[in-house]
Amino acid sequence: MKKKRLVQRILLAVGVLALGTTIAVFIGYRHVTRNPEILLDRVQKEADMQLNKIRQTATKNGIREWRLEAESATLMDQHKTMLLTRPDVEFFMDDGDNVRLTADRGTIFTDSSRMNISGQVSADTSLYRFRTDALAYDPATRELRADTPVTITGQAFTLRADSMAMNLKTNITHFEGGVEGTISEDLQL
């Protein structure tokens, strides 16, 4: 009987401790996301290098894949990331068109050249403009992917979807989830 009560008390204590830890982590996360300057202070202390007004061009086999400009960049070598402020990225497509993308912030993973861009993401091509909250670039597939709602507008159409994947090699874009739009009768295919 005493062993059973001891086990129950230990299990209760572990449960209360786990619940308390979960609540503390949740409150801490909300505090940091509502006060990003706290996170910036911590990042600046861990930064290996901070740069203002940067430019970078990525090439593969002598062909430009993208060009980046940003107000500032913070290199965190230990995490293999470069944090960007106000990135402006131009992706070069095989058909000669370009995608010019701007956002509030971004991250380049230095070990793979993958990018995550977020905060009022806006991108333009010669034919249309799309807007979303977050976008990822995968250099292995040369694909831009938005897993947040996206709105695309062109001269004769407007399209909304829950997610989008744009292949920069083929210039083919796929939309998924809640796809809806308006097409003008003036649209020429």
PDB file of N, CA, C and O in Angstrom, residues 129-155:
ATOM      1  N   ARG A 129       2.375  39.264 -60.078  1.00  0.00           N
ATOM      2  CA  ARG A 129       2.925  39.546 -58.745  1.00  0.00           C
ATOM      3  C   ARG A 129       2.252  38.599 -57.761  1.00  0.00           C
ATOM      4  O   ARG A 129       1.057  38.358 -57.854  1.00  0.00           O
ATOM      5  N   PHE A 130       3.028  38.041 -56.847  1.00  0.00           N
ATOM      6  CA  PHE A 130       2.390  37.264 -55.781  1.00  0.00           C
ATOM      7  C   PHE A 130       2.834  37.751 -54.421  1.00  0.00           C
ATOM      8  O   PHE A 130       3.915  38.300 -54.256  1.00  0.00           O
ATOM      9  N   ARG A 131       1.908  37.587 -53.460  1.00  0.00           N
ATOM     10  CA  ARG A 131       2.140  38.014 -52.078  1.00  0.00           C
ATOM     11  C   ARG A 131       1.793  36.861 -51.148  1.00  0.00           C
ATOM     12  O   ARG A 131       0.819  36.148 -51.373  1.00  0.00           O
ATOM     13  N   THR A 132       2.599  36.733 -50.086  1.00  0.00           N
ATOM     14  CA  THR A 132       2.376  35.704 -49.080  1.00  0.00           C
ATOM     15  C   THR A 132       3.086  36.125 -47.798  1.00  0.00           C
ATOM     16  O   THR A 132       3.783  37.149 -47.774  1.00  0.00           O
ATOM     17  N   ASP A 133       2.950  35.338 -46.742  1.00  0.00           N
ATOM     18  CA  ASP A 133       3.611  35.658 -45.472  1.00  0.00           C
ATOM     19  C   ASP A 133       4.985  35.025 -45.352  1.00  0.00           C
ATOM     20  O   ASP A 133       5.863  35.547 -44.666  1.00  0.00           O
ATOM     21  N   ALA A 134       5.181  33.872 -46.002  1.00  0.00           N
ATOM     22  CA  ALA A 134       6.458  33.166 -45.878  1.00  0.00           C
ATOM     23  C   ALA A 134       6.714  32.360 -47.144  1.00  0.00           C
ATOM     24  O   ALA A 134       5.784  31.862 -47.771  1.00  0.00           O
ATOM     25  N   LEU A 135       7.993  32.236 -47.484  1.00  0.00           N
ATOM     26  CA  LEU A 135       8.388  31.546 -48.701  1.00  0.00           C
ATOM     27  C   LEU A 135       9.710  30.845 -48.451  1.00  0.00           C
ATOM     28  O   LEU A 135      10.558  31.364 -47.721  1.00  0.00           O
ATOM     29  N   ALA A 136       9.886  29.688 -49.057  1.00  0.00           N
ATOM     30  CA  ALA A 136      11.150  28.951 -48.937  1.00  0.00           C
ATOM     31  C   ALA A 136      11.714  28.707 -50.329  1.00  0.00           C
ATOM     32  O   ALA A 136      10.965  28.491 -51.286  1.00  0.00           O
ATOM     33  N   TYR A 137      13.047  28.743 -50.432  1.00  0.00           N
ATOM     34  CA  TYR A 137      13.730  28.443 -51.690  1.00  0.00           C
ATOM     35  C   TYR A 137      14.629  27.236 -51.470  1.00  0.00           C
ATOM     36  O   TYR A 137      15.422  27.203 -50.531  1.00  0.00           O
ATOM     37  N   ASP A 138      14.498  26.246 -52.355  1.00  0.00           N
ATOM     38  CA  ASP A 138      15.338  25.044 -52.309  1.00  0.00           C
ATOM     39  C   ASP A 138      16.211  25.030 -53.557  1.00  0.00           C
ATOM     40  O   ASP A 138      15.707  24.835 -54.669  1.00  0.00           O
ATOM     41  N   PRO A 139      17.523  25.245 -53.410  1.00  0.00           N
ATOM     42  CA  PRO A 139      18.391  25.292 -54.592  1.00  0.00           C
ATOM     43  C   PRO A 139      18.549  23.931 -55.295  1.00  0.00           C
ATOM     44  O   PRO A 139      18.830  23.890 -56.489  1.00  0.00           O
ATOM     45  N   ALA A 140      18.343  22.839 -54.572  1.00  0.00           N
ATOM     46  CA  ALA A 140      18.472  21.514 -55.186  1.00  0.00           C
ATOM     47  C   ALA A 140      17.400  21.302 -56.251  1.00  0.00           C
ATOM     48  O   ALA A 140      17.669  20.710 -57.309  1.00  0.00           O
ATOM     49  N   THR A 141      16.198  21.799 -55.998  1.00  0.00           N
ATOM     50  CA  THR A 141      15.096  21.644 -56.957  1.00  0.00           C
ATOM     51  C   THR A 141      14.796  22.941 -57.701  1.00  0.00           C
ATOM     52  O   THR A 141      13.948  22.940 -58.593  1.00  0.00           O
ATOM     53  N   ARG A 142      15.474  24.036 -57.315  1.00  0.00           N
ATOM     54  CA  ARG A 142      15.215  25.377 -57.876  1.00  0.00           C
ATOM     55  C   ARG A 142      13.730  25.703 -57.760  1.00  0.00           C
ATOM     56  O   ARG A 142      13.072  26.097 -58.716  1.00  0.00           O
ATOM     57  N   GLU A 143      13.196  25.531 -56.542  1.00  0.00           N
ATOM     58  CA  GLU A 143      11.770  25.720 -56.319  1.00  0.00           C
ATOM     59  C   GLU A 143      11.525  26.755 -55.230  1.00  0.00           C
ATOM     60  O   GLU A 143      12.167  26.734 -54.187  1.00  0.00           O
ATOM     61  N   LEU A 144      10.573  27.654 -55.489  1.00  0.00           N
ATOM     62  CA  LEU A 144      10.048  28.570 -54.478  1.00  0.00           C
ATOM     63  C   LEU A 144       8.765  27.951 -53.961  1.00  0.00           C
ATOM     64  O   LEU A 144       7.914  27.542 -54.754  1.00  0.00           O
ATOM     65  N   ARG A 145       8.625  27.876 -52.650  1.00  0.00           N
ATOM     66  CA  ARG A 145       7.439  27.234 -52.072  1.00  0.00           C
ATOM     67  C   ARG A 145       6.861  28.120 -50.970  1.00  0.00           C
ATOM     68  O   ARG A 145       7.579  28.572 -50.083  1.00  0.00           O
ATOM     69  N   ALA A 146       5.547  28.349 -51.052  1.00  0.00           N
ATOM     70  CA  ALA A 146       4.825  29.087 -50.011  1.00  0.00           C
ATOM     71  C   ALA A 146       3.811  28.139 -49.401  1.00  0.00           C
ATOM     72  O   ALA A 146       2.933  27.645 -50.103  1.00  0.00           O
ATOM     73  N   ASP A 147       3.949  27.866 -48.115  1.00  0.00           N
ATOM     74  CA  ASP A 147       2.988  27.021 -47.404  1.00  0.00           C
ATOM     75  C   ASP A 147       2.010  27.864 -46.594  1.00  0.00           C
ATOM     76  O   ASP A 147       1.286  27.351 -45.747  1.00  0.00           O
ATOM     77  N   THR A 148       2.003  29.164 -46.859  1.00  0.00           N
ATOM     78  CA  THR A 148       1.028  30.080 -46.272  1.00  0.00           C
ATOM     79  C   THR A 148       0.156  30.593 -47.419  1.00  0.00           C
ATOM     80  O   THR A 148       0.551  30.521 -48.580  1.00  0.00           O
ATOM     81  N   PRO A 149      -1.031  31.102 -47.128  1.00  0.00           N
ATOM     82  CA  PRO A 149      -1.898  31.572 -48.218  1.00  0.00           C
ATOM     83  C   PRO A 149      -1.188  32.570 -49.129  1.00  0.00           C
ATOM     84  O   PRO A 149      -0.416  33.421 -48.672  1.00  0.00           O
ATOM     85  N   VAL A 150      -1.444  32.427 -50.414  1.00  0.00           N
ATOM     86  CA  VAL A 150      -0.784  33.243 -51.432  1.00  0.00           C
ATOM     87  C   VAL A 150      -1.834  33.852 -52.357  1.00  0.00           C
ATOM     88  O   VAL A 150      -2.854  33.227 -52.640  1.00  0.00           O
ATOM     89  N   THR A 151      -1.582  35.092 -52.775  1.00  0.00           N
ATOM     90  CA  THR A 151      -2.439  35.778 -53.741  1.00  0.00           C
ATOM     91  C   THR A 151      -1.578  36.177 -54.925  1.00  0.00           C
ATOM     92  O   THR A 151      -0.525  36.790 -54.755  1.00  0.00           O
ATOM     93  N   ILE A 152      -2.031  35.824 -56.118  1.00  0.00           N
ATOM     94  CA  ILE A 152      -1.301  36.144 -57.344  1.00  0.00           C
ATOM     95  C   ILE A 152      -2.198  37.023 -58.206  1.00  0.00           C
ATOM     96  O   ILE A 152      -3.371  36.713 -58.411  1.00  0.00           O
ATOM     97  N   THR A 153      -1.633  38.121 -58.694  1.00  0.00           N
ATOM     98  CA  THR A 153      -2.387  39.000 -59.574  1.00  0.00           C
ATOM     99  C   THR A 153      -1.605  39.225 -60.852  1.00  0.00           C
ATOM    100  O   THR A 153      -0.379  39.353 -60.835  1.00  0.00           O
ATOM    101  N   GLY A 154      -2.333  39.239 -61.933  1.00  0.00           N
ATOM    102  CA  GLY A 154      -1.768  39.545 -63.236  1.00  0.00           C
ATOM    103  C   GLY A 154      -2.644  40.573 -63.908  1.00  0.00           C
ATOM    104  O   GLY A 154      -3.617  41.063 -63.320  1.00  0.00           O
ATOM    105  N   GLN A 155      -2.343  40.871 -65.153  1.00  0.00           N
ATOM    106  CA  GLN A 155      -3.103  41.886 -65.859  1.00  0.00           C
ATOM    107  C   GLN A 155      -4.571  41.496 -66.014  1.00  0.00           C
ATOM    108  O   GLN A 155      -5.451  42.343 -65.974  1.00  0.00           O
TER     109      GLN A 155
END
